[in-house]
Short mmCIF file of C-alpha atoms in Angstrom, two decimals:
data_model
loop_
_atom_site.label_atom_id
_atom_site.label_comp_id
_atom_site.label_asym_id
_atom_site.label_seq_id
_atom_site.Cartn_x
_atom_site.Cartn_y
_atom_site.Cartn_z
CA UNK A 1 66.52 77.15 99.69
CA UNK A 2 68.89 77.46 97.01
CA UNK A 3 71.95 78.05 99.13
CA UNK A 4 73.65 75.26 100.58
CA UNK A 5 76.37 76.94 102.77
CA UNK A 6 77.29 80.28 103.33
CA UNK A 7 80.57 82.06 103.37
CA UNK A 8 81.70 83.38 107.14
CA UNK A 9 84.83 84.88 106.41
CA UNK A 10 87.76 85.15 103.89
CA UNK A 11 91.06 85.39 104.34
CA UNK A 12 94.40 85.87 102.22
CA UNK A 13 97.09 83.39 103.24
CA UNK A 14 100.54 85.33 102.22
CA UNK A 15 103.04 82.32 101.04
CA UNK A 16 106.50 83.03 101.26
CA UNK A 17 107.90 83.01 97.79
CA UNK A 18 111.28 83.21 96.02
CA UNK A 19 112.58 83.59 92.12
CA UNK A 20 115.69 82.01 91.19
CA UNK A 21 117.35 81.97 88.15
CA UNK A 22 118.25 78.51 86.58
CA UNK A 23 120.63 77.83 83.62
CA UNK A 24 121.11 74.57 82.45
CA UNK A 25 121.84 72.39 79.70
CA UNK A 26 119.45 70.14 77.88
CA UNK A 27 119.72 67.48 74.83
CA UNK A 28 116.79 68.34 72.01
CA UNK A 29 117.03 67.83 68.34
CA UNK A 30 117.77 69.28 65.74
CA UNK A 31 117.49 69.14 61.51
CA UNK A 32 120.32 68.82 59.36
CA UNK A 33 121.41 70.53 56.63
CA UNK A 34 119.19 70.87 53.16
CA UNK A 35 121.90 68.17 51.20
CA UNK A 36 123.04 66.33 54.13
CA UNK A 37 119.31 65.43 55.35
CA UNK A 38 118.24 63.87 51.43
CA UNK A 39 121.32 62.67 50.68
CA UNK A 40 120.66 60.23 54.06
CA UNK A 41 116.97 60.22 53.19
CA UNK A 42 117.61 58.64 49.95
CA UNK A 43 120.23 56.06 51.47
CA UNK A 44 117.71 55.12 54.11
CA UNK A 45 115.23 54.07 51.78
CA UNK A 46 118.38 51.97 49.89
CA UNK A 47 122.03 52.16 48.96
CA UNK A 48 122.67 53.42 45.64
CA UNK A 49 126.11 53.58 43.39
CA UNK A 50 127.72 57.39 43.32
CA UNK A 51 127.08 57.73 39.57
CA UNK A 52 123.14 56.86 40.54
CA UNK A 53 123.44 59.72 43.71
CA UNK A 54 124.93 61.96 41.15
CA UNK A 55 122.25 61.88 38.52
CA UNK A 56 119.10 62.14 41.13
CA UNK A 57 120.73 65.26 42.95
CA UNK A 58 122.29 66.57 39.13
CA UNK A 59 125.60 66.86 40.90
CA UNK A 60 128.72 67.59 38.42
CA UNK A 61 131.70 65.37 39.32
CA UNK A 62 133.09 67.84 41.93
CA UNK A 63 129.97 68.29 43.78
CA UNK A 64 129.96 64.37 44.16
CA UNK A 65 132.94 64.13 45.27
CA UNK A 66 132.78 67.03 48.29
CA UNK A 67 129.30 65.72 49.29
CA UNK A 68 130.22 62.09 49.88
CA UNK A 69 133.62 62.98 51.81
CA UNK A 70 132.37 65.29 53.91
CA UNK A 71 129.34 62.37 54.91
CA UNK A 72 132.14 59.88 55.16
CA UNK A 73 133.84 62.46 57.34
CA UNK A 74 131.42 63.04 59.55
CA UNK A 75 131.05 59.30 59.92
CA UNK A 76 127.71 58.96 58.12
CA UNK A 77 128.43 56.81 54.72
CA UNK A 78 130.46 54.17 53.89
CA UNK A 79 130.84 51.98 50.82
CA UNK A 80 129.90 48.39 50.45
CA UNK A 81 132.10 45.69 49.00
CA UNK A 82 129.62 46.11 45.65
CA UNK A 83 130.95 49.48 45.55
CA UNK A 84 127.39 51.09 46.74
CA UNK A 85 126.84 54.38 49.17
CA UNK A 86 125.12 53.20 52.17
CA UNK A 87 124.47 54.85 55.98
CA UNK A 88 126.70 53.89 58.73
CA UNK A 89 124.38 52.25 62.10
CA UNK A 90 125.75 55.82 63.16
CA UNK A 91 123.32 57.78 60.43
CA UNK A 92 120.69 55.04 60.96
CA UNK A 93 120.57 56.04 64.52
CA UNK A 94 119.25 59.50 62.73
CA UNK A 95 115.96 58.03 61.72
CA UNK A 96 112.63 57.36 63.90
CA UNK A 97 110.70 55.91 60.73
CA UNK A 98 111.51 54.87 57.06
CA UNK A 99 110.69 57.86 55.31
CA UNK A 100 111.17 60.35 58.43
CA UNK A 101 113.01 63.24 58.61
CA UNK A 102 116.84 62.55 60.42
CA UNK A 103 117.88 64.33 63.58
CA UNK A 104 120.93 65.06 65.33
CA UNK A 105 120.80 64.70 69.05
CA UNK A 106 122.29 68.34 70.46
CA UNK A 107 123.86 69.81 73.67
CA UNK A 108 122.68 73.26 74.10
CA UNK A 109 122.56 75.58 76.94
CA UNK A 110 119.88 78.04 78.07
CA UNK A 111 118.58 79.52 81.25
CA UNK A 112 114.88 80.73 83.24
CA UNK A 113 113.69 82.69 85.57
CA UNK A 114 111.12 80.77 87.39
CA UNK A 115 109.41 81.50 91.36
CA UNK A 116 108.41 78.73 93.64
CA UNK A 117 106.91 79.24 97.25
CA UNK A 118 108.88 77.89 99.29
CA UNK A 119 106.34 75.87 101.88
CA UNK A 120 105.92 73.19 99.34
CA UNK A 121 108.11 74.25 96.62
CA UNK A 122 105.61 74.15 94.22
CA UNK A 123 106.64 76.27 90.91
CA UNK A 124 104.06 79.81 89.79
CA UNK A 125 106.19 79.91 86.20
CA UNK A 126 108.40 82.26 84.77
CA UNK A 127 105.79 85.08 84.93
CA UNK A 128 103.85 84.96 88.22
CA UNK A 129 104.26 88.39 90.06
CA UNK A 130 104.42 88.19 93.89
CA UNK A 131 101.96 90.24 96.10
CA UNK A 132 102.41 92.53 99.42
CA UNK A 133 103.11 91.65 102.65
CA UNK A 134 99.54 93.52 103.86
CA UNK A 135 96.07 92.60 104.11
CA UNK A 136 97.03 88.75 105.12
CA UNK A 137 97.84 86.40 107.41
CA UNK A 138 101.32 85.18 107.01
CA UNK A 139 102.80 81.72 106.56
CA UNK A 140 106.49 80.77 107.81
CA UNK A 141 108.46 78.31 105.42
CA UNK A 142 110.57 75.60 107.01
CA UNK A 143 113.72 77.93 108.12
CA UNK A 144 115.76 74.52 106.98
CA UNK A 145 114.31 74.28 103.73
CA UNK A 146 114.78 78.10 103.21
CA UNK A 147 118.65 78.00 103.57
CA UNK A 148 118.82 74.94 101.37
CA UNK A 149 116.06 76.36 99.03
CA UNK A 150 118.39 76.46 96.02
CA UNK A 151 119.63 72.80 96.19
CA UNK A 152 115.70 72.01 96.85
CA UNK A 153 114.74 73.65 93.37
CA UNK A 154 117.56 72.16 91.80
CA UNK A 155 116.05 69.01 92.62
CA UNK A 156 112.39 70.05 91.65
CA UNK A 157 113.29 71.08 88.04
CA UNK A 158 114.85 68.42 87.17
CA UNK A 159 112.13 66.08 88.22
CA UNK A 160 109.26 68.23 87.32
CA UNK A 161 111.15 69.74 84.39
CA UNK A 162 108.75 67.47 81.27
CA UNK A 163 105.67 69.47 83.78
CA UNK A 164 107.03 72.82 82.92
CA UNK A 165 106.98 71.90 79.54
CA UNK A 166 103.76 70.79 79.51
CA UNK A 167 102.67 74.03 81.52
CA UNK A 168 103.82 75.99 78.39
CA UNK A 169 106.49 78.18 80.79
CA UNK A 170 109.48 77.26 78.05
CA UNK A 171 107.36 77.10 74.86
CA UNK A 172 111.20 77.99 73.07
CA UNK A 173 111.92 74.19 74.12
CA UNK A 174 108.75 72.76 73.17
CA UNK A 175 109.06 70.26 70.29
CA UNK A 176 106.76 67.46 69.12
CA UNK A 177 106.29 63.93 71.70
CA UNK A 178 108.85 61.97 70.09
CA UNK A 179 111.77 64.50 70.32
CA UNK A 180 110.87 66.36 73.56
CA UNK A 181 114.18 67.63 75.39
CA UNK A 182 115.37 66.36 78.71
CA UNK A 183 117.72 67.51 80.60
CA UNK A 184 121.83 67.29 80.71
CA UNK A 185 123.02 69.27 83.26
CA UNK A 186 122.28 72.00 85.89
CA UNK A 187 125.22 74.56 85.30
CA UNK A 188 123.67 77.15 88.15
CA UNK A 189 120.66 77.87 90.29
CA UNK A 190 120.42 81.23 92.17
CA UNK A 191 118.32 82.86 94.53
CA UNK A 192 117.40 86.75 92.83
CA UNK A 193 114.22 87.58 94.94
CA UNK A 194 111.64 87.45 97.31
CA UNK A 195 108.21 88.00 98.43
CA UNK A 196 104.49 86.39 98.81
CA UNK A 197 102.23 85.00 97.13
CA UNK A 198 98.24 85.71 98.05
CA UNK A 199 96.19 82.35 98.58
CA UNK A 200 92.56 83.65 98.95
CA UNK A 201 90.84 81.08 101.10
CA UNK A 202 86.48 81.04 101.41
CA UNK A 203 85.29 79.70 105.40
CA UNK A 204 82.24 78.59 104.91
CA UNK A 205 78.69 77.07 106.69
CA UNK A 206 76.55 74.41 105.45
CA UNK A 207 72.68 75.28 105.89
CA UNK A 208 72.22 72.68 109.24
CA UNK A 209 74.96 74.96 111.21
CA UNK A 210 77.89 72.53 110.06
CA UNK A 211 81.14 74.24 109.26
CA UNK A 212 82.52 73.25 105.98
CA UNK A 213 86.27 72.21 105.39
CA UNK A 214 88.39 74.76 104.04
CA UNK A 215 90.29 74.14 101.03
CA UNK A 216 92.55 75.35 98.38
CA UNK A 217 91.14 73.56 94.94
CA UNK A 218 93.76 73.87 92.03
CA UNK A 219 96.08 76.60 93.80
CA UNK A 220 99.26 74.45 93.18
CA UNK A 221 100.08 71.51 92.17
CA UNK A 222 101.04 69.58 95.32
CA UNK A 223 98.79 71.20 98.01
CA UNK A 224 99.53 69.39 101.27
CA UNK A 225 102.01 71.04 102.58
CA UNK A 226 100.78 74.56 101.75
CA UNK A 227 97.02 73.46 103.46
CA UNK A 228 98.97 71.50 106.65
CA UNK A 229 100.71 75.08 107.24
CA UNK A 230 97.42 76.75 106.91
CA UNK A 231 96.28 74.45 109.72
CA UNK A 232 99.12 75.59 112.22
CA UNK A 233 98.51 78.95 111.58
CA UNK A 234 94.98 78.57 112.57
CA UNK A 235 95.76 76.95 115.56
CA UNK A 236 98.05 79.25 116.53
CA UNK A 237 95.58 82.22 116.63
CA UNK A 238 93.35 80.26 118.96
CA UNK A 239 90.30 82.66 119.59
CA UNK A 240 88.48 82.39 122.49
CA UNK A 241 84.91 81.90 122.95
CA UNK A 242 83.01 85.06 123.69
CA UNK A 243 79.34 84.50 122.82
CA UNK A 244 78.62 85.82 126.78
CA UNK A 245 80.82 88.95 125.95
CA UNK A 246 79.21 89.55 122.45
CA UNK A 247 75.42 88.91 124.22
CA UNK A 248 76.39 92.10 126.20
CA UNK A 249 77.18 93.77 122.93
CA UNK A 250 74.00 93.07 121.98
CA UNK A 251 72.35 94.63 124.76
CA UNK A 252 74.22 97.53 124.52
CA UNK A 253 72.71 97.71 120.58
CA UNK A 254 68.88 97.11 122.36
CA UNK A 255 69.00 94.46 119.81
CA UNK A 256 67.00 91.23 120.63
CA UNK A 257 66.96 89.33 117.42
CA UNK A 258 70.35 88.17 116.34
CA UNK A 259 70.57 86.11 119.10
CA UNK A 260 68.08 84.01 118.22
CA UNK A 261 70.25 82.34 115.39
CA UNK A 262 73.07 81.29 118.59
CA UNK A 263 73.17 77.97 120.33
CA UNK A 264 76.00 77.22 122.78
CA UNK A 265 77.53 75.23 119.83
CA UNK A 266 75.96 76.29 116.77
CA UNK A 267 74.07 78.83 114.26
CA UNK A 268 70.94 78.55 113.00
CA UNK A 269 72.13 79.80 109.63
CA UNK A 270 69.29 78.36 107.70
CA UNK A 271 66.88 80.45 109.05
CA UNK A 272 68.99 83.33 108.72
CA UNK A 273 69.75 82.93 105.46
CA UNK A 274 65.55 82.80 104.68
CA UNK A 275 64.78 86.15 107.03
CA UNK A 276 67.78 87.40 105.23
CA UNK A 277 66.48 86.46 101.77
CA UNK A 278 62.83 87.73 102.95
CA UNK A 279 64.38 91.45 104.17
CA UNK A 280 66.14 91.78 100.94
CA UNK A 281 62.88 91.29 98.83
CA UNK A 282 60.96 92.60 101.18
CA UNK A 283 63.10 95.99 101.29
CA UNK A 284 63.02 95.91 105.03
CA UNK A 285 64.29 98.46 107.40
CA UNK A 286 65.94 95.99 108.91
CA UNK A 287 68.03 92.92 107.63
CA UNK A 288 70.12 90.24 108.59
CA UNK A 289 73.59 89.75 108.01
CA UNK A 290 76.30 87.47 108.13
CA UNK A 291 79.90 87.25 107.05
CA UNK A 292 82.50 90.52 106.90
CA UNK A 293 81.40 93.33 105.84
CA UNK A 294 83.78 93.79 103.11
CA UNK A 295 82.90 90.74 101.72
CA UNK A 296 81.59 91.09 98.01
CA UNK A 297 78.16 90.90 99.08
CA UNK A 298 77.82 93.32 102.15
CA UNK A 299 80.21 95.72 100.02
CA UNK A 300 77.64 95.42 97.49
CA UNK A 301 75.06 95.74 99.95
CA UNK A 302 76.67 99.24 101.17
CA UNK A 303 77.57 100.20 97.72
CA UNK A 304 74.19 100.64 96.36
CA UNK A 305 72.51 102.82 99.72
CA UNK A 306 76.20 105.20 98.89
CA UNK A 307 74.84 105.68 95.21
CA UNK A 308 71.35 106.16 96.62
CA UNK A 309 71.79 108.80 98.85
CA UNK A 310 74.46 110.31 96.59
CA UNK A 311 71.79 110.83 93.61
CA UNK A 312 69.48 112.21 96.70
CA UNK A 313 71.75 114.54 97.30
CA UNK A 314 72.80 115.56 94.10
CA UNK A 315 68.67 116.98 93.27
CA UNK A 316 68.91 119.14 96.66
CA UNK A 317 70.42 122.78 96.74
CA UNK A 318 72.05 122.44 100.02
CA UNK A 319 73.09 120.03 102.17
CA UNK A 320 76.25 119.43 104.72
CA UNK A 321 78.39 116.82 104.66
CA UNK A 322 77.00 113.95 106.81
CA UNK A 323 79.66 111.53 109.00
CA UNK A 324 80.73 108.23 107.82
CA UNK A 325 82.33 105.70 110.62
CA UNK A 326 83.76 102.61 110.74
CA UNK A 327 84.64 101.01 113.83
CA UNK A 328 86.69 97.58 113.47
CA UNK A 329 86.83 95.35 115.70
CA UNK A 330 90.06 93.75 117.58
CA UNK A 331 91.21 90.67 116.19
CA UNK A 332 93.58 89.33 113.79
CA UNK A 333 91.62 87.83 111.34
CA UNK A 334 89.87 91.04 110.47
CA UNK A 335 91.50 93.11 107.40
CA UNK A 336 93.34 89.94 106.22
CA UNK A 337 92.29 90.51 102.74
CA UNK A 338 92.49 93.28 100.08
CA UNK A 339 88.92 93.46 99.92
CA UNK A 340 88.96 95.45 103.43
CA UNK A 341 91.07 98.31 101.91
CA UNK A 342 89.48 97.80 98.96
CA UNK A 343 85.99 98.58 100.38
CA UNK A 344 87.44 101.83 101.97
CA UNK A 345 88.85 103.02 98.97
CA UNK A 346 85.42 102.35 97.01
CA UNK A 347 84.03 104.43 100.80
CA UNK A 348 86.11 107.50 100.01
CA UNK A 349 85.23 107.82 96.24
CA UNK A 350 81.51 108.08 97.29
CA UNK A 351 81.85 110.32 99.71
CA UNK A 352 82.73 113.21 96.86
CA UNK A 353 79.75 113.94 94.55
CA UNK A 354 79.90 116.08 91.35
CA UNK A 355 77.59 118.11 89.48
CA UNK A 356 79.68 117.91 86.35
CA UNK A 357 82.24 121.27 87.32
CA UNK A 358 83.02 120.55 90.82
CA UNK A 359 82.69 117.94 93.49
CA UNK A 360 81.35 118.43 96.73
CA UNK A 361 81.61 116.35 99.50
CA UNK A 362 78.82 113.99 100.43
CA UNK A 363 79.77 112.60 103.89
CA UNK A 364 82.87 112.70 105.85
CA UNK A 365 84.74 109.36 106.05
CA UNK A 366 86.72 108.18 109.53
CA UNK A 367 88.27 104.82 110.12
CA UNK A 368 88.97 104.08 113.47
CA UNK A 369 91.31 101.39 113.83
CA UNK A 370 92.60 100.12 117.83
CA UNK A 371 95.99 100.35 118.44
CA UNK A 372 97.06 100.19 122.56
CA UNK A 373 98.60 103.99 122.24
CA UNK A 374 99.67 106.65 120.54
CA UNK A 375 103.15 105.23 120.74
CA UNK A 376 102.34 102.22 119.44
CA UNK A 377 104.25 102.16 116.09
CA UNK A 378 104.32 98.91 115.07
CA UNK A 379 100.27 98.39 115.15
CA UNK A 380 100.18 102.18 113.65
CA UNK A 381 102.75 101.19 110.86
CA UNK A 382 100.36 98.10 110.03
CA UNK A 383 97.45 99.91 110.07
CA UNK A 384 98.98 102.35 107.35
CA UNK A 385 100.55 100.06 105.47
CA UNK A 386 97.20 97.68 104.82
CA UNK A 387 94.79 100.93 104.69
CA UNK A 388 97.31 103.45 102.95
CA UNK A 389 98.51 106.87 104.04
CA UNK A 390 95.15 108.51 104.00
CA UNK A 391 94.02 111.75 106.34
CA UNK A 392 90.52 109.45 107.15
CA UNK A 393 92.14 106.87 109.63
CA UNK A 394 91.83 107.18 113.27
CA UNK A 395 93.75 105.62 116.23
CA UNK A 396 91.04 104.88 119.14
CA UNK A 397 91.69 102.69 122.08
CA UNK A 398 91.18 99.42 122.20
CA UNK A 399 88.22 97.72 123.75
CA UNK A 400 85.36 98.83 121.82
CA UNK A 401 82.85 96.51 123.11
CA UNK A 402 85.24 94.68 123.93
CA UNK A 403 86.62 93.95 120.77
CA UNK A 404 84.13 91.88 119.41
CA UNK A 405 81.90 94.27 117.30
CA UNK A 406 81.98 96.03 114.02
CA UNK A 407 80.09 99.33 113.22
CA UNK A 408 79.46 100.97 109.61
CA UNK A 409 77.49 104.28 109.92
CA UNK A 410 76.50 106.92 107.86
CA UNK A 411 74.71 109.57 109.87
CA UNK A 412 71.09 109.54 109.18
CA UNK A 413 71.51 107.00 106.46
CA UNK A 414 71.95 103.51 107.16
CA UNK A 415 73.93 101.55 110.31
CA UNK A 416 75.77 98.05 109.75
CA UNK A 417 76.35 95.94 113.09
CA UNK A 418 78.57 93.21 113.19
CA UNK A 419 79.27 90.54 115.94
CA UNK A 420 82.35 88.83 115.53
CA UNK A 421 81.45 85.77 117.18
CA UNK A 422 83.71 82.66 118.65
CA UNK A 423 82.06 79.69 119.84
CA UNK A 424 83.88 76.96 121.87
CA UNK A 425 84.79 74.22 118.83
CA UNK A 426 82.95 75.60 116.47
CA UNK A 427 85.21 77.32 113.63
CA UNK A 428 88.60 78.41 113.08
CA UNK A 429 87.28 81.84 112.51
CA UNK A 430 85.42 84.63 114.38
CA UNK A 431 81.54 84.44 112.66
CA UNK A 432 80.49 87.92 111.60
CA UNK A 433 77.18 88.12 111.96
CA UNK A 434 74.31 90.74 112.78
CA UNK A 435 72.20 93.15 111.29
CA UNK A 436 71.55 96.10 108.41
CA UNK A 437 69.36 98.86 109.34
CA UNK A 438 67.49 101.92 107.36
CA UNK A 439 65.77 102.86 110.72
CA UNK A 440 66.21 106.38 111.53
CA UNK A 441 65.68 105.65 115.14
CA UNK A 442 67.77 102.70 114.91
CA UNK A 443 70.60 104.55 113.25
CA UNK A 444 70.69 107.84 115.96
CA UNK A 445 70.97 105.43 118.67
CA UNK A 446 73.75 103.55 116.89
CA UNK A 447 75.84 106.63 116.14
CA UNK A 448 75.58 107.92 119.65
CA UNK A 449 77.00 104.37 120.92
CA UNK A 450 79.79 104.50 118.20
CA UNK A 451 80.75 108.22 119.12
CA UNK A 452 80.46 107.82 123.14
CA UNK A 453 83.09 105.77 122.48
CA UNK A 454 85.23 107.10 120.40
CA UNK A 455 85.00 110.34 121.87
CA UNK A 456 85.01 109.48 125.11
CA UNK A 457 88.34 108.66 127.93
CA UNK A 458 89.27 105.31 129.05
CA UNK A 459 90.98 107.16 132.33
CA UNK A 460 91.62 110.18 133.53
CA UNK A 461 93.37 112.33 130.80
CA UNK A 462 93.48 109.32 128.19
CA UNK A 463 91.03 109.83 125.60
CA UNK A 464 89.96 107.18 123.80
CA UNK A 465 90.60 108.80 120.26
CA UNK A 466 94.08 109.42 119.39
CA UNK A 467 94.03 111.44 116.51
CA UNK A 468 94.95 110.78 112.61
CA UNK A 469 97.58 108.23 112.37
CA UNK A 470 99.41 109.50 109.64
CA UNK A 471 99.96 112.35 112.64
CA UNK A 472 101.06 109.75 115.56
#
């Protein structure tokens, strides 16, 4: 078998960030003047008298006599009891090496714009760009660290400040090793913005049912703090076991074969992965699945049987547009990536097909998403904010099997079941896992579940559908 774990689910951790602006002063060196620096290069090697300066430069008498005050002004030269030119310990001091070129050791002031999330304070550079608050499960920074967040960076750039350099984020300061700046002075740090950044985290499965721990390789450069508030977060959420609940589910599907990868404790995901593996190859009317079904490969997986029946319909004459669903299910792990509203976008540009001078519309698309009522704004506002203003989402009740199972549908076409599973101690995340279907049979009974719901009533006079949200 040549996988050794599977991924379950994804999510995108959203890291509070913020961008301050830092000026500061820093001691680098610099080069000195064309006659100034071989004038001391030529003492360093050994003094000489002024007549012997004044031949090897071909300075008239005048010349000589401006270029060795202003040295002896500026405290570099003085002249031995034998009456030769030689540096001061002051224009030694200028020199790493016989033979090198002198430097003076300079005060100079500059400033950066640089971002650090503010869970660990780690620094993104002077160029990262911050993300959205949608499609992702939020992280809350220390509310004490946040209101002292300034003097916090103030600390980390000076300590990390020779890692910045290294990092290439002030490549204007960047000089050789031996004359790398260092700080003098922090003159002003200030808060100028906000937002998060995106963390994209992979839960995964080892083949003997084991679940794998998550991590976050190489996303900063101090991780711990970042991957203990990932941890709290997880706990928080807290899903509760509902294998009984999502056995029903199956029922309710006629399906008898996904449960035969469930234990009590565990899933048989090595022979899932090999009847998976065999449907695929096999181009089976049935195969199974496991992790969301946004994920790269279900998307993929959906992708392809769009572009099929597209080019299908494209050779016939006539056809009518056939009805695309998508029922989510309820709980807040699902959608917390951009792949989700990703995948619906790539949903809506197949459901147009063109012959070249005009498109026609393939299938309908509907998203129905469960919000508690038609008043409720704040899950409405979420729901349009992660999926976008668009005419194809749906409020419907919540409750659809109870909660725990996802439907993709095209009419006629293809169905995609999803169980969103939670077993007692098992991982930290629902497990998505069911079954892809060509089976015509299969499909009709699937689309007559999905729209008994949806266009059914949960009471008297309270439909389950609530309309177009972008109309609640």
């Amino acid at each position: 078998m040549e996988e050794s774990k599977v991924q379950y689910n994804e999510v995108d951790f959203l890291i509070p960030t913020q961008k301050f602006n830092i000026r500061f002063s820093y001691v680098t060196k610099k080069g000195l003047p064309f006659i100034r620096e071989f004038v001391l290069r030529l003492l360093h090697i050994t003094p000489v008298k002024p007549a012997k300066l004044k031949e090897f430069f071909d300075f008239n008498e005048k010349e000589l006599e401006e270029v060795v005050n202003d040295l002896v002004d500026k405290g570099d030269l003085s002249v031995s009891e034998e009456g030769d030119l030689k540096l001061t310990e002051q224009a030694k001091g200028y020199f790493d090496d016989i033979g090198s070129q002198p430097t003076l050791s300079a005060v100079l002031d500059n400033s950066e714009s640089l971002t650090y999330e503010i869970i660990g304070f780690n620094c993104l550079g002077p160029k990262h760009k911050n993300s959205t608050w949608k499609n992702g499960i939020a992280l809350k920074a220390d509310i004490e660290k946040v209101s002292q967040s300034e003097s916090v960076v103030n600390k980390k750039f000076q300590q990390e400040f020779f890692q910045y350099l290294d990092n290439g984020w002030m490549p204007f300061l960047t000089q050789d090793e031996k004359s790398k700046p260092s700080i003098y002075s922090i003159d002003l740090i200030k808060k100028v913005g906000q937002g998060p950044t995106r963390l994209n985290i992979n839960f995964e499965i080892d083949v003997d049912g084991t679940p794998v721990e998550y991590d976050s390789p190489g996303a900063f450069t101090d991780n711990s703090q970042v991957e203990i508030s990932i941890g709290q977060k997880l706990s928080e959420m807290s899903f509760t076991p509902n294998l009984e609940s999502v056995v029903q589910s199956m029922m309710a599907f006629d399906d008898k074969d996904t449960i035969k990868y469930f234990s009590s404790s565990s899933i048989d995901i090595a022979n899932l992965v090999l009847d998976k593996n065999k449907g695929i190859q096999s181009k089976g009317k049935r195969i199974p699945v496991f992790g969301q079904i946004y994920s790269d490969a279900s998307s993929q997986l959906i992708a392809e049987q769009l572009s099929n029946f597209n080019k299908y319909l494209k050779k016939s004459k006539k056809f009518e547009p056939r009805k695309f669903i998508w029922v989510s299910p309820t709980n807040n792990a699902w959608a917390a990536s951009t792949k989700a509203s990703n995948f619906w976008n790539t949903i809506e540009e197949h459901s147009l097909i063109s012959d070249g001078k005009q498109k026609q519309r393939a299938f309908t698309p509907e998203l129905y998403l469960p919000i508690s009522d038609k008043d409720d704004r704040r899950t409405i506002s979420k729901w349009i904010m992660e999926f976008g203003k668009k005419e194809s989402l749906y409020g419907v009740a919540e409750g659809f099997l109870n909660g725990n199972t996802e439907v993709v549908v095209l009419d006629g076409v293809f169905a995609y079941v999803n169980y969103h599973v939670v077993l007692a101690d098992y991982t930290p995340l629902p497990v998505p896992i069911g079954y892809f279907t060509t089976e015509p049979k299969v499909i009709s009974s699937i689309m007559k579940l999905v729209n008994d719901y949806v266009n059914g009533i949960s009471s008297f006079d309270n439909p389950n559908k609530f309309g177009k949200l972008t109309e609640l």
